[in-house]
Amino acid sequence: MDLSIIGSGYVGTTVAACFADLGHDVTAIDVDQSVVETLNAGEAPIEEPRLPELIAEHAGDSLRATTDYDAIRKTDATFLALPTPSNKDGSIDLQFMKAGAEGVGEALSPKDGYHTVIVKSTVVPGTTEDVLAPIIEETADRSQGDQLGIAMNPEFLREGTAVADFLNPDKLVFGSDHPQAIDDLHGVFAPLLERHDAPVVETGAREAEMIKYANNAFLASKVSLINDLGNICKELGVDAYEVADAIGLDDRISAKFLRSGLGWGGSCWPKDISAITHVAKQHDYDPPILEAAVAVNDLQPRRFLRLMDQHVTVDDEPVAVLGLSFKPGTDDIRNARSIEVIDGLQSRNAEVVAYDPVASANMLEIFPDIEYADSPADALEGAVAALIVTEWDEISGLDEEFDAMAEPVVIDGRRAIDRREGLVYEGLTW
Ligand code: UGA
């Protein structure tokens, strides 16, 4: 099939490259000329494992990029993979989605014949049918039915493993109120399902939209619950990781996403939880568990710094912050716990020396006034405390580098290293 993908962020680019690899002809459409040139040069516009290889293999052949929405007309189906950021009040900002829907509709209007539009971005329930479909129908001058199919197909890709997650999904969700559009999605995903057998959930557009929020909200609440229990463990002198290992053996709980510590960040969970909470409140429901999940998450960096305060005074002293990205394997610092940790250190007048294998350049934009070390050893040299924020392998592998500290106080927010002789070691939940 011929597919067009609007938006070349980490979802759009991954989807485009993977569909090209599955044998579809793919046109990536983005307003950013430099992203388009990068893709057409056979390079990846974002950091994501395996993407460079896929793009290099298919660019100029089954994968091409353009800024021109008219390219949609030559394709059978179009994915909308545009950003859905938060407004100041936490609600979802649909400006890019609405503009994209309008662009797609206008490009489609001269097309004879059927076309499918698939919403890939995370949007609050009702958006596809009540907001985007009317824009597309009006600008394309056709209604859903013989000439137009509109569907919602949420994504469950994690940063750092997006390609593997796309090609080996746990499930596919096909959402539409029109059976033809569900069939269209079966056609689009047929080559993937031939390669990898996954359950397909066929449902309405609103349910598909809600499934995405429920998935993220459930995982974030799971991490906050283990952090809540982990905080109790810490107070009682119990190792939360031993407890998690045991409860994870219960199939109903499962061992995944039970790592307690500094909590969650990234571009998705905070934004999605705030968007769905905002929608709930608009319907006079204050979701207590989601609010508590956020409250526990907000608490963790403060508890972390309090542990440090119990062992050392950092006023005017160097403190090493090890790891800046919101999780290992990415240079993404959006809502990273390191931001709150560095804020807290600055309010204590500490001299922050940060290290991250890839995220320092991004953090420099938020904190231009702290020091960035080239290696963890450089960050530790002379420090009165080391704060482990992201569990990169090279941080977990540190050992005699701690000997160069002025005071050997290590506060671990991620269970990255073991307690060891000679270190004053504190784990956040163990
Ligand atoms: C998340 C979801 O896992 C994806 O399924 C979803 O598609 C994506 O959001 C999205 O909506 O686009 P991602 O944000 O890449 O993916 O990150 P995760 O690997 O899920 O981790 C989220 C945060 O939770 C990280 O800060 C991580 O350090 C933290 N975490 C995760 C824990 O603190 N403990 C755990 O046990 C697991």
Short mmCIF file of N, CA, C and O in Angstrom, two decimals, residues 87-162:
data_model
loop_
_atom_site.label_atom_id
_atom_site.label_comp_id
_atom_site.label_asym_id
_atom_site.label_seq_id
_atom_site.Cartn_x
_atom_site.Cartn_y
_atom_site.Cartn_z
N ASN A 87 -1.53 22.37 27.39
CA ASN A 87 -1.73 23.79 27.67
C ASN A 87 -1.28 24.07 29.10
O ASN A 87 -1.06 23.14 29.89
N LYS A 88 -1.18 25.35 29.46
CA LYS A 88 -0.74 25.71 30.82
C LYS A 88 -1.62 25.07 31.90
O LYS A 88 -1.14 24.68 32.95
N ASP A 89 -2.92 24.92 31.63
CA ASP A 89 -3.83 24.36 32.64
C ASP A 89 -3.82 22.83 32.64
O ASP A 89 -4.60 22.19 33.34
N GLY A 90 -2.94 22.21 31.85
CA GLY A 90 -2.84 20.74 31.84
C GLY A 90 -3.68 20.10 30.76
O GLY A 90 -3.52 18.91 30.46
N SER A 91 -4.59 20.85 30.14
CA SER A 91 -5.43 20.26 29.10
C SER A 91 -4.61 20.05 27.83
O SER A 91 -3.50 20.57 27.69
N ILE A 92 -5.16 19.26 26.91
CA ILE A 92 -4.42 18.93 25.69
C ILE A 92 -4.51 20.10 24.70
O ILE A 92 -5.58 20.70 24.53
N ASP A 93 -3.39 20.41 24.05
CA ASP A 93 -3.35 21.47 23.04
C ASP A 93 -3.48 20.80 21.66
O ASP A 93 -2.57 20.10 21.22
N LEU A 94 -4.61 21.02 21.01
CA LEU A 94 -4.88 20.33 19.74
C LEU A 94 -4.53 21.16 18.50
O LEU A 94 -4.90 20.79 17.39
N GLN A 95 -3.80 22.26 18.71
CA GLN A 95 -3.59 23.15 17.54
C GLN A 95 -2.88 22.44 16.38
O GLN A 95 -3.25 22.63 15.22
N PHE A 96 -1.88 21.59 16.69
CA PHE A 96 -1.15 20.93 15.59
C PHE A 96 -2.04 19.87 14.91
O PHE A 96 -2.00 19.68 13.70
N MET A 97 -2.84 19.19 15.72
CA MET A 97 -3.73 18.16 15.17
C MET A 97 -4.79 18.79 14.28
O MET A 97 -5.10 18.27 13.19
N LYS A 98 -5.34 19.90 14.73
CA LYS A 98 -6.39 20.56 13.93
C LYS A 98 -5.80 21.07 12.62
O LYS A 98 -6.40 20.90 11.55
N ALA A 99 -4.61 21.68 12.70
CA ALA A 99 -3.96 22.19 11.48
C ALA A 99 -3.64 21.02 10.55
O ALA A 99 -3.81 21.12 9.32
N GLY A 100 -3.19 19.91 11.12
CA GLY A 100 -2.86 18.72 10.31
C GLY A 100 -4.11 18.17 9.63
O GLY A 100 -4.09 17.81 8.44
N ALA A 101 -5.21 18.11 10.39
CA ALA A 101 -6.47 17.59 9.83
C ALA A 101 -6.93 18.47 8.67
O ALA A 101 -7.39 17.97 7.63
N GLU A 102 -6.76 19.77 8.85
CA GLU A 102 -7.17 20.70 7.79
C GLU A 102 -6.29 20.52 6.55
O GLU A 102 -6.80 20.45 5.42
N GLY A 103 -4.99 20.39 6.78
CA GLY A 103 -4.06 20.18 5.67
C GLY A 103 -4.37 18.90 4.91
O GLY A 103 -4.36 18.87 3.67
N VAL A 104 -4.68 17.85 5.65
CA VAL A 104 -5.01 16.56 5.02
C VAL A 104 -6.30 16.70 4.21
O VAL A 104 -6.38 16.28 3.05
N GLY A 105 -7.32 17.32 4.83
CA GLY A 105 -8.60 17.47 4.14
C GLY A 105 -8.46 18.27 2.86
O GLY A 105 -8.97 17.88 1.80
N GLU A 106 -7.72 19.40 2.95
CA GLU A 106 -7.54 20.24 1.75
C GLU A 106 -6.81 19.48 0.65
O GLU A 106 -7.17 19.55 -0.53
N ALA A 107 -5.79 18.72 1.04
CA ALA A 107 -5.03 17.96 0.03
C ALA A 107 -5.91 16.88 -0.60
O ALA A 107 -5.76 16.54 -1.77
N LEU A 108 -6.85 16.34 0.21
CA LEU A 108 -7.69 15.26 -0.29
C LEU A 108 -8.81 15.75 -1.20
O LEU A 108 -9.33 14.97 -2.02
N SER A 109 -9.20 17.01 -1.03
CA SER A 109 -10.44 17.44 -1.69
C SER A 109 -10.46 17.17 -3.21
O SER A 109 -11.48 16.72 -3.73
N PRO A 110 -9.34 17.37 -3.96
CA PRO A 110 -9.43 17.04 -5.41
C PRO A 110 -9.32 15.55 -5.71
O PRO A 110 -9.44 15.16 -6.88
N LYS A 111 -9.07 14.70 -4.68
CA LYS A 111 -8.83 13.27 -4.96
C LYS A 111 -10.13 12.55 -5.28
O LYS A 111 -11.13 12.70 -4.57
N ASP A 112 -10.10 11.75 -6.34
CA ASP A 112 -11.23 10.87 -6.64
C ASP A 112 -10.98 9.56 -5.93
O ASP A 112 -9.88 9.03 -6.01
N GLY A 113 -11.98 9.06 -5.27
CA GLY A 113 -11.80 7.73 -4.66
C GLY A 113 -11.55 7.81 -3.17
O GLY A 113 -11.43 8.89 -2.58
N TYR A 114 -11.48 6.63 -2.61
CA TYR A 114 -11.48 6.44 -1.16
C TYR A 114 -10.12 6.75 -0.54
O TYR A 114 -9.08 6.50 -1.12
N HIS A 115 -10.14 7.28 0.69
CA HIS A 115 -8.90 7.52 1.44
C HIS A 115 -9.16 7.27 2.93
O HIS A 115 -10.24 7.58 3.43
N THR A 116 -8.16 6.72 3.62
CA THR A 116 -8.29 6.50 5.06
C THR A 116 -7.39 7.47 5.81
O THR A 116 -6.22 7.63 5.44
N VAL A 117 -7.92 8.08 6.85
CA VAL A 117 -7.10 8.94 7.73
C VAL A 117 -7.07 8.29 9.11
O VAL A 117 -8.12 7.95 9.67
N ILE A 118 -5.86 8.11 9.63
CA ILE A 118 -5.70 7.39 10.90
C ILE A 118 -5.02 8.31 11.92
O ILE A 118 -3.91 8.80 11.68
N VAL A 119 -5.69 8.53 13.04
CA VAL A 119 -5.13 9.36 14.11
C VAL A 119 -4.20 8.49 14.95
O VAL A 119 -4.63 7.50 15.55
N LYS A 120 -2.90 8.82 14.96
CA LYS A 120 -1.90 8.04 15.70
C LYS A 120 -1.54 8.72 17.00
O LYS A 120 -1.15 8.07 17.98
N SER A 121 -1.64 10.04 17.02
CA SER A 121 -1.25 10.80 18.22
C SER A 121 -2.19 10.49 19.38
O SER A 121 -3.33 10.06 19.18
N THR A 122 -1.69 10.75 20.59
CA THR A 122 -2.51 10.54 21.79
C THR A 122 -3.46 11.73 21.94
O THR A 122 -3.01 12.87 22.12
N VAL A 123 -4.75 11.46 21.83
CA VAL A 123 -5.75 12.54 21.95
C VAL A 123 -6.87 12.10 22.89
O VAL A 123 -7.19 10.91 22.97
N VAL A 124 -7.45 13.05 23.61
CA VAL A 124 -8.46 12.70 24.62
C VAL A 124 -9.73 12.17 23.94
O VAL A 124 -10.04 12.55 22.80
N PRO A 125 -10.44 11.26 24.65
CA PRO A 125 -11.61 10.62 24.05
C PRO A 125 -12.60 11.63 23.47
O PRO A 125 -12.97 12.61 24.11
N GLY A 126 -13.00 11.37 22.25
CA GLY A 126 -13.93 12.25 21.55
C GLY A 126 -13.24 13.10 20.49
O GLY A 126 -13.91 13.62 19.59
N THR A 127 -11.91 13.22 20.57
CA THR A 127 -11.21 14.14 19.66
C THR A 127 -11.35 13.69 18.20
O THR A 127 -11.63 14.51 17.32
N THR A 128 -11.14 12.40 17.94
CA THR A 128 -11.16 11.93 16.54
C THR A 128 -12.53 12.19 15.91
O THR A 128 -12.64 12.81 14.85
N GLU A 129 -13.57 11.74 16.60
CA GLU A 129 -14.92 11.83 16.01
C GLU A 129 -15.50 13.25 16.09
O GLU A 129 -16.15 13.69 15.15
N ASP A 130 -15.27 13.94 17.22
CA ASP A 130 -15.98 15.21 17.42
C ASP A 130 -15.18 16.43 16.96
O ASP A 130 -15.76 17.49 16.71
N VAL A 131 -13.84 16.32 16.91
CA VAL A 131 -13.04 17.50 16.57
C VAL A 131 -12.37 17.32 15.20
O VAL A 131 -12.48 18.19 14.33
N LEU A 132 -11.66 16.20 15.01
CA LEU A 132 -10.85 16.06 13.79
C LEU A 132 -11.69 15.62 12.60
O LEU A 132 -11.53 16.16 11.49
N ALA A 133 -12.60 14.65 12.80
CA ALA A 133 -13.40 14.16 11.67
C ALA A 133 -14.19 15.30 11.00
O ALA A 133 -14.15 15.41 9.77
N PRO A 134 -14.86 16.18 11.78
CA PRO A 134 -15.59 17.26 11.11
C PRO A 134 -14.67 18.17 10.29
O PRO A 134 -15.06 18.62 9.20
N ILE A 135 -13.44 18.42 10.78
CA ILE A 135 -12.51 19.28 10.01
C ILE A 135 -12.15 18.59 8.70
O ILE A 135 -12.15 19.20 7.62
N ILE A 136 -11.82 17.30 8.80
CA ILE A 136 -11.40 16.57 7.58
C ILE A 136 -12.58 16.48 6.60
O ILE A 136 -12.42 16.72 5.40
N GLU A 137 -13.76 16.16 7.14
CA GLU A 137 -14.93 16.01 6.27
C GLU A 137 -15.23 17.32 5.54
O GLU A 137 -15.51 17.33 4.34
N GLU A 138 -15.14 18.42 6.29
CA GLU A 138 -15.49 19.70 5.67
C GLU A 138 -14.45 20.11 4.61
O GLU A 138 -14.80 20.48 3.49
N THR A 139 -13.16 20.01 4.98
CA THR A 139 -12.13 20.48 4.04
C THR A 139 -11.96 19.51 2.86
O THR A 139 -11.61 19.93 1.76
N ALA A 140 -12.20 18.22 3.10
CA ALA A 140 -12.06 17.24 2.00
C ALA A 140 -13.34 17.17 1.18
O ALA A 140 -13.39 16.47 0.16
N ASP A 141 -14.37 17.82 1.69
CA ASP A 141 -15.64 17.88 0.98
C ASP A 141 -16.23 16.48 0.75
O ASP A 141 -16.64 16.14 -0.35
N ARG A 142 -16.23 15.68 1.80
CA ARG A 142 -16.82 14.34 1.72
C ARG A 142 -17.11 13.85 3.14
O ARG A 142 -16.48 14.32 4.10
N SER A 143 -18.03 12.91 3.28
CA SER A 143 -18.35 12.38 4.61
C SER A 143 -17.75 10.99 4.75
O SER A 143 -17.44 10.34 3.76
N GLN A 144 -17.62 10.56 6.02
CA GLN A 144 -17.14 9.19 6.25
C GLN A 144 -18.11 8.23 5.58
O GLN A 144 -19.32 8.38 5.69
N GLY A 145 -17.58 7.27 4.87
CA GLY A 145 -18.42 6.32 4.14
C GLY A 145 -17.70 5.86 2.89
O GLY A 145 -16.57 5.40 2.97
N ASP A 146 -18.33 6.10 1.73
CA ASP A 146 -17.78 5.60 0.47
C ASP A 146 -16.43 6.19 0.10
O ASP A 146 -15.60 5.55 -0.54
N GLN A 147 -16.22 7.46 0.47
CA GLN A 147 -15.02 8.16 0.01
C GLN A 147 -13.97 8.38 1.11
O GLN A 147 -12.86 8.78 0.82
N LEU A 148 -14.37 8.13 2.34
CA LEU A 148 -13.48 8.50 3.45
C LEU A 148 -13.65 7.56 4.64
O LEU A 148 -14.78 7.29 5.06
N GLY A 149 -12.53 7.08 5.16
CA GLY A 149 -12.54 6.31 6.41
C GLY A 149 -11.69 7.05 7.43
O GLY A 149 -10.62 7.56 7.08
N ILE A 150 -12.18 7.13 8.67
CA ILE A 150 -11.39 7.78 9.72
C ILE A 150 -11.28 6.82 10.90
O ILE A 150 -12.28 6.25 11.36
N ALA A 151 -10.05 6.63 11.38
CA ALA A 151 -9.83 5.67 12.46
C ALA A 151 -8.83 6.23 13.46
O ALA A 151 -8.11 7.19 13.19
N MET A 152 -8.82 5.60 14.64
CA MET A 152 -7.87 5.98 15.69
C MET A 152 -7.05 4.73 16.02
O MET A 152 -7.62 3.66 16.24
N ASN A 153 -5.74 4.88 16.03
CA ASN A 153 -4.86 3.72 16.24
C ASN A 153 -3.72 4.16 17.18
O ASN A 153 -2.70 4.66 16.74
N PRO A 154 -3.94 4.01 18.50
CA PRO A 154 -2.94 4.52 19.45
C PRO A 154 -1.62 3.75 19.36
O PRO A 154 -1.60 2.60 18.94
N GLU A 155 -0.54 4.41 19.80
CA GLU A 155 0.77 3.74 19.78
C GLU A 155 1.25 3.51 21.21
O GLU A 155 0.90 4.27 22.10
N PHE A 156 2.04 2.45 21.37
CA PHE A 156 2.55 2.10 22.70
C PHE A 156 4.07 1.99 22.68
O PHE A 156 4.66 1.13 23.31
N LEU A 157 4.70 2.86 21.86
CA LEU A 157 6.15 2.79 21.69
C LEU A 157 6.85 3.48 22.85
O LEU A 157 6.46 4.56 23.26
N ARG A 158 7.92 2.85 23.34
CA ARG A 158 8.75 3.51 24.35
C ARG A 158 9.95 4.14 23.68
O ARG A 158 10.50 3.57 22.74
N GLU A 159 10.34 5.30 24.19
CA GLU A 159 11.58 5.90 23.66
C GLU A 159 12.72 4.94 23.97
O GLU A 159 12.79 4.35 25.05
N GLY A 160 13.60 4.81 23.00
CA GLY A 160 14.76 3.93 23.21
C GLY A 160 14.53 2.52 22.68
O GLY A 160 15.48 1.81 22.37
N THR A 161 13.24 2.10 22.60
CA THR A 161 12.95 0.76 22.04
C THR A 161 11.79 0.87 21.07
O THR A 161 11.04 -0.10 20.86
N ALA A 162 11.63 2.05 20.45
CA ALA A 162 10.44 2.31 19.64
C ALA A 162 10.33 1.35 18.44
O ALA A 162 9.24 0.84 18.15
#
